[in-house]
Amino acid sequence: MKLTGAQALIKSLEMEGVDVMFGLPGGCILPAYDPLLESKIRHILVRHEQGAGHMAEGYAHVTGRPGVAMVTSGPAATNIVTPLCDAYMDSIPIVVITGQVSRPMIGTDGFQECDTVGITRPVTKHNELILDPDDIPRLVHEAFYIATTGRPGPVLLDLPKDVLQAEIDWYWPDSIDLPGYKPTVKGHPRMIKEAARLITESRRPVLYVGGGILKSHAAEALRALADLTGIPVVTTLMARGAFPDDHPLCLGMPGMHGNFTAVTSMQHADLLIALGARFDDRVTGRVGAFAPDAQIIHVDVDPAELGKIRRPDVPIVGDCKSVIEDLVAALVALGGAEVQADRSEWIAQLHRWQEEYPLVYGDVEEGGALKPQMVIETLRDACPDDTIVASGVGQHQMWASQYWKFNHPYTWVNSGGLGTMGFAVPASIGAKVGRPDKMVWAVDGDGCFQMTAQELVTASTEHIPVKIAILNNSYLGMVRQWQEMFYEERYSEVYLSPDLPDYVKWAEAMGCAGFRVDTPEDVAPTIEKANSINDRPVVIDFRTDSSEKVFPMVAAGASNDDVLTAPGVQPGLELRRSTKER
């Protein structure tokens, strides 16, 4: 069967089970858009290429399947670099297809030419400039395999226009041959036995759970491990929902803005079992002061992560699900729950910290602005338990992670490693496309919203009824918080106009229902009204207190013992001092 390169590309995507893709056509990629007219693949036309990438990420976050985006060359390719980097940092499987100038034009500074492969090499798991049209089926097949195996990540295929126009004899590869790429799945049996021994002996252990649990579909295995051993669990920002927040052993989120008990449990642990986590700086604080008394078991599918930040006592390379299942079997062989060390004092201590240092915020002052935490709590209580929440980046992201209760995996979509403002709106659209049966809310800030709000036009025209809650404090809130705390209240370029734009009019202009909420009494009724609208997107402008800050907080470069539960309040430091005195 003779096909053009473009037809082979679309057929290859169909062979990979792609049912939806996000993109924007242009000159060099035009040949690939023509066969889409006969394809069963749903194409969602975005308003900016960055939106296509983040939508592909949102889709991948909630489905576990690779998201696909297709854009043209030059500025379109550079516009999608941010989503590629975001997916690379957070290990999100996406496949991005870019157009390129025809082969004779490469290197001539042709119109809309850029070195896409060179630009994206540092922010992709793999990329490829396809110079032979006969390679298209094979390289598409390999792209999906690479994106979804081992440590997931983004893969980019760059296709010159004349390669898309050339003819090939169609084929579909029946195998993958990638010398040198053989991800380790099974953990080393000796290391697993040693990990089981350390676990049974530990009196103050903590399961330090990262996003790798979700990537390996290991949530059930994790729960089995926690239930067997009775070990408390902290879930990083990327792992929210991997372990139910309502489980008695769940301590919540650790890190720079984690709750006191989660942060302090790691500082006082004698064993950290790190599962699919990478000891990033937002969790560890100053590395030399992090968990000083703890031995480390570190499980990760990426061997480069083992020892990169903290040297593990028991390193285990492998898929989290496989390793945890083998670890549970090894623990059962040792005697299971019956041979675990006595941890009653440790659990009691954690409960005391939870009671003494809960998350708190103040009441709304008479005539004052809304408390953002109250908005999140009200929204949480008004939505189904399995609602998918996407967030932008900043204060609203931290409040959403702190105050929402995540009891199901794949219900939290956010930008962790890169911290991409503007992520929430397009990512929520991708998430809703991937899970149309779920309610999807984006929690955004006014600064983030203004970066990518045009994608709500995409949502309206494509009938994707996402819901957006803007926590509008008229500031770049997290930057303002840092300037207040660390720059002597010298507020430089963080103030956003409280009156511009008019978010209700803007929402309506984009085909959405728009609401504004100024008083606590209107929060719940407006959310209820938004939840009843399912024929178009909804935007609610919540006017929140600009002076509100995110606590707890560990300042950048500080020890986690210095965690502030409120301005000037450092109970963790006092606990560490008293421990040393004993």
Coordinates of C-alpha atoms in Angstrom, one line a residue:
M1 CA 0.0 0.0 0.0
K2 CA 1.4 3.3 -1.1
L3 CA 1.0 6.2 1.4
T4 CA 2.5 9.7 1.6
G5 CA 4.7 10.4 4.6
A6 CA 1.8 12.4 6.1
Q7 CA -0.7 9.6 5.7
A8 CA 1.9 7.2 7.2
L9 CA 2.3 9.5 10.2
I10 CA -1.5 9.7 10.9
K11 CA -1.9 5.9 10.3
S12 CA 1.0 5.3 12.7
L13 CA -0.7 7.4 15.4
E14 CA -3.9 5.4 14.9
M15 CA -1.9 2.2 15.2
E16 CA -0.6 3.5 18.6
G17 CA -4.2 3.9 19.8
V18 CA -4.2 7.7 19.6
D19 CA -7.8 8.9 19.9
V20 CA -7.2 12.7 20.4
M21 CA -4.5 15.2 19.6
F22 CA -4.0 18.9 20.3
G23 CA -2.5 21.2 17.8
L24 CA -2.4 24.2 15.4
P25 CA -1.6 23.9 11.7
G26 CA 1.0 26.0 9.8
G27 CA 3.0 25.8 6.6
C28 CA 5.5 23.0 7.1
I29 CA 3.0 20.7 9.0
L30 CA 0.2 21.3 6.5
P31 CA 0.7 18.0 4.7
A32 CA 0.0 16.1 8.0
Y33 CA -3.2 18.0 8.6
D34 CA -4.8 16.9 5.3
P35 CA -5.2 13.1 6.1
L36 CA -6.7 14.1 9.5
L37 CA -9.9 14.8 7.5
E38 CA -10.3 11.0 7.0
S39 CA -8.9 9.9 10.4
K40 CA -10.9 8.9 13.4
I41 CA -8.5 10.9 15.6
R42 CA -10.1 13.9 17.2
H43 CA -8.1 17.0 16.6
I44 CA -8.6 19.9 19.1
L45 CA -7.6 23.2 17.6
V46 CA -5.8 25.3 20.2
R47 CA -5.2 29.1 20.2
H48 CA -1.5 28.9 21.1
E49 CA 1.0 26.1 20.7
Q50 CA 1.9 26.2 24.4
G51 CA -1.7 25.3 25.1
A52 CA -1.4 22.2 22.9
G53 CA 1.5 21.0 24.9
H54 CA -0.1 21.5 28.3
M55 CA -3.4 19.9 27.1
A56 CA -1.4 16.9 26.1
E57 CA 0.2 16.9 29.6
G58 CA -3.2 17.2 31.3
Y59 CA -4.5 14.3 29.2
A60 CA -1.5 12.1 30.1
H61 CA -1.7 13.1 33.8
V62 CA -5.3 11.7 34.2
T63 CA -5.3 8.8 31.7
G64 CA -1.8 7.4 32.0
R65 CA -1.7 7.3 28.2
P66 CA 0.7 9.6 26.2
G67 CA -0.7 12.9 25.2
V68 CA -0.1 14.0 21.6
A69 CA 0.4 17.5 20.2
M70 CA 1.2 18.5 16.6
V71 CA 2.4 22.0 15.5
T72 CA 4.4 23.5 12.7
S73 CA 8.0 24.7 12.5
G74 CA 9.9 27.7 13.8
P75 CA 7.9 29.8 16.3
A76 CA 5.3 27.0 16.8
A77 CA 8.1 24.6 17.8
T78 CA 9.6 27.1 20.1
N79 CA 6.2 27.9 21.7
I80 CA 5.9 24.2 22.7
V81 CA 9.3 24.1 24.4
T82 CA 7.8 25.1 27.7
P83 CA 5.4 22.2 27.9
L84 CA 8.2 19.9 26.7
C85 CA 10.4 21.0 29.6
D86 CA 7.5 20.8 32.0
A87 CA 6.8 17.2 31.0
Y88 CA 10.5 16.4 31.2
M89 CA 10.8 17.7 34.7
D90 CA 7.6 15.9 35.9
S91 CA 8.1 12.7 33.9
I92 CA 4.9 13.1 31.8
P93 CA 4.6 10.9 28.7
I94 CA 3.8 13.1 25.7
V95 CA 4.7 12.8 22.0
V96 CA 5.1 16.1 20.1
I97 CA 5.2 16.3 16.4
T98 CA 6.6 19.4 14.7
G99 CA 6.9 20.4 11.1
Q100 CA 10.2 21.4 9.6
V101 CA 11.3 23.1 6.4
S102 CA 12.0 20.8 3.5
R103 CA 15.3 18.9 3.5
P104 CA 17.0 21.1 0.9
M105 CA 16.2 24.2 3.0
I106 CA 17.6 22.9 6.3
G107 CA 20.6 25.1 7.3
T108 CA 19.7 28.0 4.9
D109 CA 17.7 30.1 7.4
G110 CA 14.6 29.4 5.5
F111 CA 11.3 30.9 6.4
Q112 CA 10.2 29.5 9.8
E113 CA 13.2 27.3 10.1
C114 CA 14.8 26.6 13.5
D115 CA 16.9 23.8 14.9
T116 CA 14.1 22.2 16.7
V117 CA 16.0 19.0 17.6
G118 CA 18.9 21.1 18.9
I119 CA 16.7 23.4 20.9
T120 CA 14.6 20.6 22.5
R121 CA 17.4 18.1 23.1
P122 CA 17.9 19.2 26.8
V123 CA 14.2 19.0 27.6
T124 CA 13.1 15.7 25.9
K125 CA 13.7 12.1 26.8
H126 CA 14.4 11.6 23.1
N127 CA 14.0 13.6 19.9
E128 CA 14.5 12.8 16.2
L129 CA 14.7 14.7 12.9
I130 CA 13.1 12.3 10.4
L131 CA 15.0 12.6 7.2
D132 CA 13.9 9.4 5.5
P133 CA 10.1 9.0 5.0
D134 CA 10.5 5.2 5.2
D135 CA 11.4 5.6 8.8
I136 CA 8.2 7.3 9.9
P137 CA 6.2 4.1 11.1
R138 CA 9.3 2.8 12.9
L139 CA 10.2 6.1 14.6
V140 CA 6.6 6.8 15.7
H141 CA 6.4 3.3 17.2
E142 CA 9.7 3.9 19.0
A143 CA 8.6 7.3 20.2
F144 CA 5.6 5.9 22.0
Y145 CA 7.6 3.1 23.5
I146 CA 10.3 5.5 24.8
A147 CA 7.7 8.0 26.1
T148 CA 5.9 5.4 28.2
T149 CA 8.6 3.0 29.4
G150 CA 11.2 3.3 32.2
R151 CA 10.9 6.9 33.5
P152 CA 8.2 8.4 31.3
G153 CA 8.9 11.6 29.5
P154 CA 8.4 13.7 26.3
V155 CA 9.5 12.6 22.9
L156 CA 9.6 14.9 19.9
L157 CA 9.5 14.0 16.2
D158 CA 10.5 16.7 13.7
L159 CA 9.3 16.1 10.1
P160 CA 10.5 18.1 7.1
K161 CA 7.7 19.1 4.7
D162 CA 9.0 17.2 1.8
V163 CA 9.3 14.0 4.0
L164 CA 5.6 14.3 4.7
Q165 CA 4.9 14.7 0.9
A166 CA 7.0 11.8 -0.2
E167 CA 5.6 8.3 -0.9
I168 CA 6.4 5.1 1.0
D169 CA 5.4 1.5 1.0
W170 CA 3.3 1.2 4.2
Y171 CA 4.4 -1.2 6.9
W172 CA 4.0 -1.5 10.7
P173 CA 7.0 -2.7 12.7
D174 CA 6.3 -5.9 14.8
S175 CA 9.1 -5.3 17.3
I176 CA 11.2 -2.6 19.0
D177 CA 15.0 -2.7 18.6
L178 CA 16.7 0.0 20.6
P179 CA 20.2 -1.1 21.6
G180 CA 21.2 0.5 24.9
Y181 CA 17.7 1.3 26.0
K182 CA 16.5 -1.4 28.3
P183 CA 14.8 0.1 31.4
T184 CA 15.2 -2.0 34.6
V185 CA 11.8 -3.2 35.9
K186 CA 12.6 -5.8 38.5
G187 CA 14.5 -4.7 41.6
H188 CA 17.6 -6.6 42.8
P189 CA 16.4 -9.4 45.1
R190 CA 19.3 -8.9 47.6
M191 CA 18.6 -5.2 47.9
I192 CA 14.9 -5.9 48.4
K193 CA 15.7 -8.3 51.2
E194 CA 18.0 -5.8 52.8
A195 CA 15.2 -3.1 52.5
A196 CA 12.8 -5.5 54.2
R197 CA 15.2 -6.1 57.0
L198 CA 15.7 -2.4 57.7
I199 CA 11.9 -1.8 57.6
T200 CA 11.2 -4.4 60.2
E201 CA 13.8 -3.0 62.5
S202 CA 12.9 0.7 62.1
R203 CA 11.0 2.4 65.0
R204 CA 10.5 5.8 63.3
P205 CA 10.0 5.0 59.6
V206 CA 8.3 7.2 57.0
L207 CA 7.2 6.3 53.5
Y208 CA 8.4 9.2 51.3
V209 CA 6.2 8.9 48.2
G210 CA 6.8 10.7 44.9
G211 CA 5.2 11.0 41.5
G212 CA 6.8 7.7 40.4
I213 CA 4.1 5.8 42.3
L214 CA 1.5 7.3 39.9
K215 CA 3.6 6.8 36.8
S216 CA 4.0 3.1 37.6
H217 CA 0.4 2.6 38.7
A218 CA 1.5 1.5 42.1
A219 CA -1.1 3.1 44.3
E220 CA -2.7 -0.2 45.3
A221 CA 0.7 -1.8 46.0
L222 CA 1.7 1.3 48.1
R223 CA -1.4 0.9 50.2
A224 CA -0.7 -2.8 50.7
L225 CA 2.8 -1.9 51.9
A226 CA 1.5 0.8 54.3
D227 CA -1.3 -1.4 55.7
L228 CA 1.1 -4.3 56.2
T229 CA 3.8 -2.4 58.1
G230 CA 1.8 0.5 59.7
I231 CA 4.3 3.0 58.4
P232 CA 3.0 6.6 57.9
V233 CA 3.1 8.1 54.4
V234 CA 4.0 11.5 53.1
T235 CA 2.9 12.4 49.5
T236 CA 4.9 15.0 47.6
L237 CA 3.3 17.6 45.5
M238 CA 3.5 15.3 42.5
A239 CA 2.1 12.3 44.4
R240 CA -1.1 13.8 45.8
G241 CA -3.8 11.2 45.5
A242 CA -1.3 8.3 45.3
F243 CA -2.2 7.5 48.9
P244 CA -5.7 8.5 50.3
D245 CA -5.7 11.6 52.4
D246 CA -8.4 10.1 54.6
H247 CA -6.2 7.0 55.4
P248 CA -5.1 7.1 59.1
L249 CA -1.5 6.7 58.0
C250 CA -1.5 9.6 55.6
L251 CA 0.5 12.6 56.9
G252 CA -0.1 14.8 53.8
M253 CA 2.4 16.9 51.8
P254 CA 5.9 17.5 53.0
G255 CA 8.3 20.2 51.7
M256 CA 8.6 24.0 51.6
H257 CA 4.8 24.5 52.1
G258 CA 4.0 21.1 53.5
N259 CA 2.1 20.6 56.8
F260 CA 4.1 20.6 60.0
T261 CA 3.7 16.9 60.8
A262 CA 4.7 15.8 57.3
V263 CA 7.8 18.0 57.3
T264 CA 8.9 17.2 60.8
S265 CA 8.2 13.4 60.6
M266 CA 10.9 13.2 57.9
Q267 CA 13.3 15.3 60.1
H268 CA 12.9 12.9 63.0
A269 CA 12.6 9.6 61.1
D270 CA 15.2 6.9 61.5
L271 CA 14.3 5.4 58.1
L272 CA 13.0 7.0 54.9
I273 CA 11.6 4.7 52.3
A274 CA 11.7 6.9 49.2
L275 CA 9.4 5.5 46.4
G276 CA 9.6 7.2 43.1
A277 CA 10.7 10.4 44.7
R278 CA 13.8 12.4 43.8
F279 CA 14.8 14.3 46.9
D280 CA 14.2 17.7 45.2
D281 CA 15.1 20.9 46.9
R282 CA 11.5 21.9 47.7
V283 CA 11.2 18.7 49.8
T284 CA 14.6 18.5 51.4
G285 CA 15.3 22.2 52.2
R286 CA 19.1 22.4 53.0
V287 CA 20.3 18.9 52.1
G288 CA 22.9 18.7 54.8
A289 CA 20.2 19.2 57.4
F290 CA 17.6 17.0 55.9
A291 CA 16.5 13.9 57.9
P292 CA 19.9 13.8 59.7
D293 CA 19.2 10.5 61.6
A294 CA 17.6 8.6 58.8
Q295 CA 18.8 5.7 56.8
I296 CA 17.6 5.7 53.2
I297 CA 16.0 3.1 51.0
H298 CA 15.6 4.7 47.6
V299 CA 13.5 3.0 44.9
D300 CA 13.5 4.6 41.4
V301 CA 13.3 3.4 37.8
D302 CA 15.9 6.0 36.8
P303 CA 19.3 4.9 38.1
A304 CA 20.5 8.5 37.7
E305 CA 18.3 9.6 40.6
L306 CA 20.0 7.2 43.1
G307 CA 22.6 9.1 45.0
K308 CA 22.1 12.3 43.0
I309 CA 21.1 14.3 46.1
R310 CA 21.3 11.9 49.0
R311 CA 23.3 8.7 49.1
P312 CA 21.0 5.8 49.8
D313 CA 21.9 3.0 52.2
V314 CA 19.8 0.6 50.1
P315 CA 19.5 1.7 46.4
I316 CA 17.0 -0.2 44.3
V317 CA 16.6 0.4 40.6
G318 CA 13.3 -0.7 39.3
D319 CA 9.7 0.0 38.6
C320 CA 7.9 1.1 41.8
K321 CA 5.0 -1.2 41.4
S322 CA 7.2 -4.3 40.8
V323 CA 9.6 -3.4 43.6
I324 CA 6.9 -2.7 46.1
E325 CA 5.1 -6.0 45.4
D326 CA 8.4 -7.8 45.8
L327 CA 9.1 -5.9 49.0
V328 CA 5.7 -6.8 50.4
A329 CA 6.4 -10.5 49.6
A330 CA 9.8 -10.2 51.3
L331 CA 8.2 -8.6 54.4
V332 CA 5.6 -11.4 54.5
A333 CA 8.3 -14.0 54.3
L334 CA 10.0 -12.4 57.4
G335 CA 6.7 -12.5 59.3
G336 CA 4.8 -9.5 58.0
A337 CA 3.0 -7.3 60.5
E338 CA 4.0 -9.6 63.4
V339 CA 7.7 -8.9 63.2
Q340 CA 7.5 -5.1 62.8
A341 CA 9.3 -3.0 65.5
D342 CA 7.1 -1.4 68.1
R343 CA 6.1 2.0 66.6
S344 CA 3.4 2.9 69.0
E345 CA 5.4 5.8 70.5
W346 CA 6.2 7.1 67.0
I347 CA 2.6 7.0 65.8
A348 CA 1.5 8.7 69.0
Q349 CA 4.0 11.4 68.5
L350 CA 2.8 12.0 65.0
H351 CA -0.8 12.3 66.2
R352 CA 0.2 14.8 68.8
W353 CA 1.9 17.0 66.2
Q354 CA -1.2 16.7 64.0
E355 CA -3.3 18.0 66.9
E356 CA -0.9 20.7 68.0
Y357 CA 0.0 22.1 64.5
P358 CA -2.9 21.7 62.1
L359 CA -3.3 23.9 59.0
V360 CA -4.9 27.2 60.1
Y361 CA -6.0 30.5 58.7
G362 CA -7.8 33.5 60.0
D363 CA -11.4 34.6 59.7
V364 CA -12.7 37.1 57.1
E365 CA -12.7 40.5 58.6
E366 CA -15.9 42.6 58.5
G367 CA -16.1 43.8 54.9
G368 CA -12.8 42.2 54.1
A369 CA -11.7 40.1 51.1
L370 CA -12.2 36.3 51.0
K371 CA -9.8 33.9 52.5
P372 CA -8.4 31.8 49.7
Q373 CA -8.2 28.7 52.0
M374 CA -11.9 29.0 52.7
V375 CA -12.7 29.2 49.0
I376 CA -10.7 26.0 48.4
E377 CA -12.4 24.2 51.3
T378 CA -15.9 25.2 50.2
L379 CA -15.1 24.2 46.6
R380 CA -13.8 20.8 47.8
D381 CA -16.9 20.1 49.9
A382 CA -19.2 21.0 47.0
C383 CA -17.6 18.7 44.5
P384 CA -17.6 14.9 44.0
D385 CA -14.9 13.0 45.9
D386 CA -13.2 12.1 42.6
T387 CA -13.1 15.5 41.1
I388 CA -10.0 16.3 39.1
V389 CA -8.2 19.4 40.2
A390 CA -5.7 21.2 38.0
S391 CA -3.7 24.1 39.3
G392 CA -1.5 26.9 38.2
V393 CA 1.7 27.8 40.0
G394 CA 2.0 29.9 43.1
Q395 CA 0.1 30.5 46.3
H396 CA -3.1 29.0 44.9
Q397 CA -1.3 25.8 44.0
M398 CA 0.0 25.3 47.5
W399 CA -3.4 26.1 49.1
A400 CA -5.1 23.7 46.7
S401 CA -2.7 20.9 47.6
Q402 CA -2.9 21.7 51.3
Y403 CA -6.7 22.0 51.7
W404 CA -8.2 19.7 49.1
K405 CA -8.6 16.1 50.1
F406 CA -7.1 13.7 47.5
N407 CA -8.4 10.2 48.0
H408 CA -8.1 8.9 44.5
P409 CA -5.0 8.7 42.2
Y410 CA -4.8 10.8 39.0
T411 CA -7.1 13.5 40.4
W412 CA -4.3 16.2 40.9
V413 CA -2.8 17.8 37.9
N414 CA -0.1 20.4 38.4
S415 CA 3.3 21.7 37.3
G416 CA 5.8 20.6 39.9
G417 CA 9.4 20.7 38.7
L418 CA 9.3 23.5 36.3
G419 CA 6.6 25.6 38.1
T420 CA 4.9 26.8 34.9
M421 CA 2.5 29.7 35.3
G422 CA -0.3 29.4 32.9
F423 CA -0.4 25.6 33.2
A424 CA -3.9 25.2 34.8
V425 CA -6.3 26.3 32.1
P426 CA -4.9 24.2 29.2
A427 CA -4.0 21.3 31.4
S428 CA -7.6 21.2 32.8
I429 CA -8.9 21.1 29.2
G430 CA -6.7 18.2 28.4
A431 CA -7.7 16.4 31.6
K432 CA -11.4 16.9 30.8
V433 CA -10.9 15.5 27.3
G434 CA -9.1 12.5 28.8
R435 CA -11.8 11.9 31.5
P436 CA -15.0 13.4 30.2
D437 CA -16.9 11.5 32.9
K438 CA -15.2 13.4 35.7
M439 CA -15.8 16.9 37.0
V440 CA -12.7 19.0 36.3
W441 CA -11.9 22.2 38.2
A442 CA -8.9 24.4 37.6
V443 CA -7.7 26.4 40.6
D444 CA -5.8 29.4 39.2
G445 CA -4.3 32.7 40.2
D446 CA -5.1 35.9 38.4
G447 CA -1.5 36.1 37.2
C448 CA -1.5 32.6 35.8
F449 CA -4.9 32.9 34.3
Q450 CA -3.9 35.9 32.2
M451 CA -1.1 33.8 30.5
T452 CA -3.2 31.2 28.8
A453 CA -6.9 32.1 29.3
Q454 CA -7.3 32.2 25.5
E455 CA -7.6 28.5 25.6
L456 CA -11.0 28.8 27.1
V457 CA -12.1 29.7 23.5
T458 CA -10.8 26.3 22.6
A459 CA -12.9 24.8 25.4
S460 CA -16.0 26.6 24.4
T461 CA -15.8 25.8 20.6
E462 CA -14.9 22.2 21.4
H463 CA -17.6 21.8 24.0
I464 CA -15.3 20.9 26.8
P465 CA -17.0 22.1 30.0
V466 CA -14.1 22.8 32.4
K467 CA -14.6 25.0 35.5
I468 CA -12.1 27.6 36.5
A469 CA -11.8 29.1 40.0
I470 CA -9.6 32.3 40.0
L471 CA -8.2 33.1 43.4
N472 CA -7.8 36.8 42.5
N473 CA -5.7 38.8 44.9
S474 CA -4.5 41.4 42.3
Y475 CA -0.9 40.3 42.9
L476 CA 1.7 37.8 41.7
G477 CA 1.0 36.3 45.1
M478 CA 4.0 34.1 45.8
V479 CA 6.4 36.7 44.6
R480 CA 4.7 39.2 46.8
Q481 CA 5.0 36.9 49.8
W482 CA 8.8 36.5 49.2
Q483 CA 9.2 40.3 48.8
E484 CA 7.3 40.9 52.0
M485 CA 9.3 38.3 54.0
F486 CA 12.8 38.5 52.5
Y487 CA 13.0 41.9 50.7
E488 CA 11.8 44.2 53.5
E489 CA 8.4 44.7 51.9
R490 CA 9.9 46.3 48.8
Y491 CA 7.2 45.3 46.4
S492 CA 8.7 45.5 42.9
E493 CA 6.5 44.8 39.9
V494 CA 4.0 42.3 41.5
Y495 CA 0.9 44.4 41.6
L496 CA -1.8 43.5 39.1
S497 CA -4.7 45.9 38.5
P498 CA -7.7 44.9 40.6
D499 CA -10.1 46.2 37.9
L500 CA -8.4 45.0 34.7
P501 CA -9.4 42.8 33.2
D502 CA -13.0 42.3 34.0
Y503 CA -12.9 38.5 34.3
V504 CA -16.7 38.1 34.0
K505 CA -16.8 40.0 30.7
W506 CA -13.7 38.2 29.6
A507 CA -15.2 34.8 30.4
E508 CA -18.4 35.7 28.6
A509 CA -16.5 36.9 25.6
M510 CA -14.8 33.5 25.4
G511 CA -18.1 31.7 25.5
C512 CA -18.0 30.8 29.2
A513 CA -20.4 31.5 32.0
G514 CA -18.7 34.1 34.3
F515 CA -19.3 35.0 37.9
R516 CA -17.7 37.3 40.5
V517 CA -17.7 36.6 44.2
D518 CA -16.8 39.2 46.8
T519 CA -18.5 38.0 50.0
P520 CA -18.3 34.8 52.0
E521 CA -22.0 34.3 51.7
D522 CA -21.9 34.1 48.0
V523 CA -19.0 31.5 47.8
A524 CA -21.1 28.3 48.2
P525 CA -24.1 29.4 46.1
T526 CA -21.9 30.4 43.2
I527 CA -20.0 27.2 43.3
E528 CA -23.3 25.3 43.3
K529 CA -24.4 27.3 40.3
A530 CA -21.1 26.6 38.5
N531 CA -21.4 22.9 39.2
S532 CA -24.9 22.8 37.6
I533 CA -23.6 24.2 34.3
N534 CA -22.3 21.5 32.0
D535 CA -22.9 22.9 28.5
R536 CA -20.0 25.4 28.5
P537 CA -16.9 26.3 30.6
V538 CA -17.4 28.3 33.8
V539 CA -15.1 31.0 35.3
I540 CA -15.5 32.3 38.9
D541 CA -13.5 35.4 39.9
F542 CA -13.1 35.0 43.7
R543 CA -11.8 38.3 45.2
T544 CA -9.3 37.1 47.8
D545 CA -7.2 38.7 50.5
S546 CA -3.9 40.0 49.0
S547 CA -2.2 39.9 52.4
E548 CA -2.7 36.2 52.9
K549 CA 0.5 34.1 52.9
V550 CA 1.1 30.4 52.5
F551 CA 2.1 28.7 55.8
P552 CA 3.7 26.5 56.9
M553 CA 6.9 27.6 55.1
V554 CA 10.5 26.6 54.9
A555 CA 12.6 29.4 53.4
A556 CA 14.7 28.5 50.4
G557 CA 18.1 27.1 51.6
A558 CA 16.9 26.7 55.2
S559 CA 16.7 23.5 57.2
N560 CA 13.3 21.8 57.5
D561 CA 13.8 22.2 61.3
D562 CA 13.2 25.9 60.6
V563 CA 9.7 25.4 59.3
L564 CA 7.5 28.4 60.1
T565 CA 3.9 27.6 61.1
A566 CA 3.2 31.3 61.3
P567 CA 5.4 34.4 61.0
G568 CA 8.2 34.0 63.6
V569 CA 6.9 30.7 64.9
Q570 CA 9.4 27.8 64.5
P571 CA 8.3 24.8 66.6
G572 CA 10.4 22.4 64.6
L573 CA 13.6 24.1 65.7
E574 CA 12.6 23.7 69.3
L575 CA 11.7 20.1 68.8
R576 CA 15.2 19.4 67.3
R577 CA 16.9 21.2 70.2
S578 CA 15.0 19.2 72.8
T579 CA 15.8 15.9 70.9
K580 CA 19.5 16.7 71.0
E581 CA 19.3 17.6 74.7
R582 CA 17.7 14.2 75.5

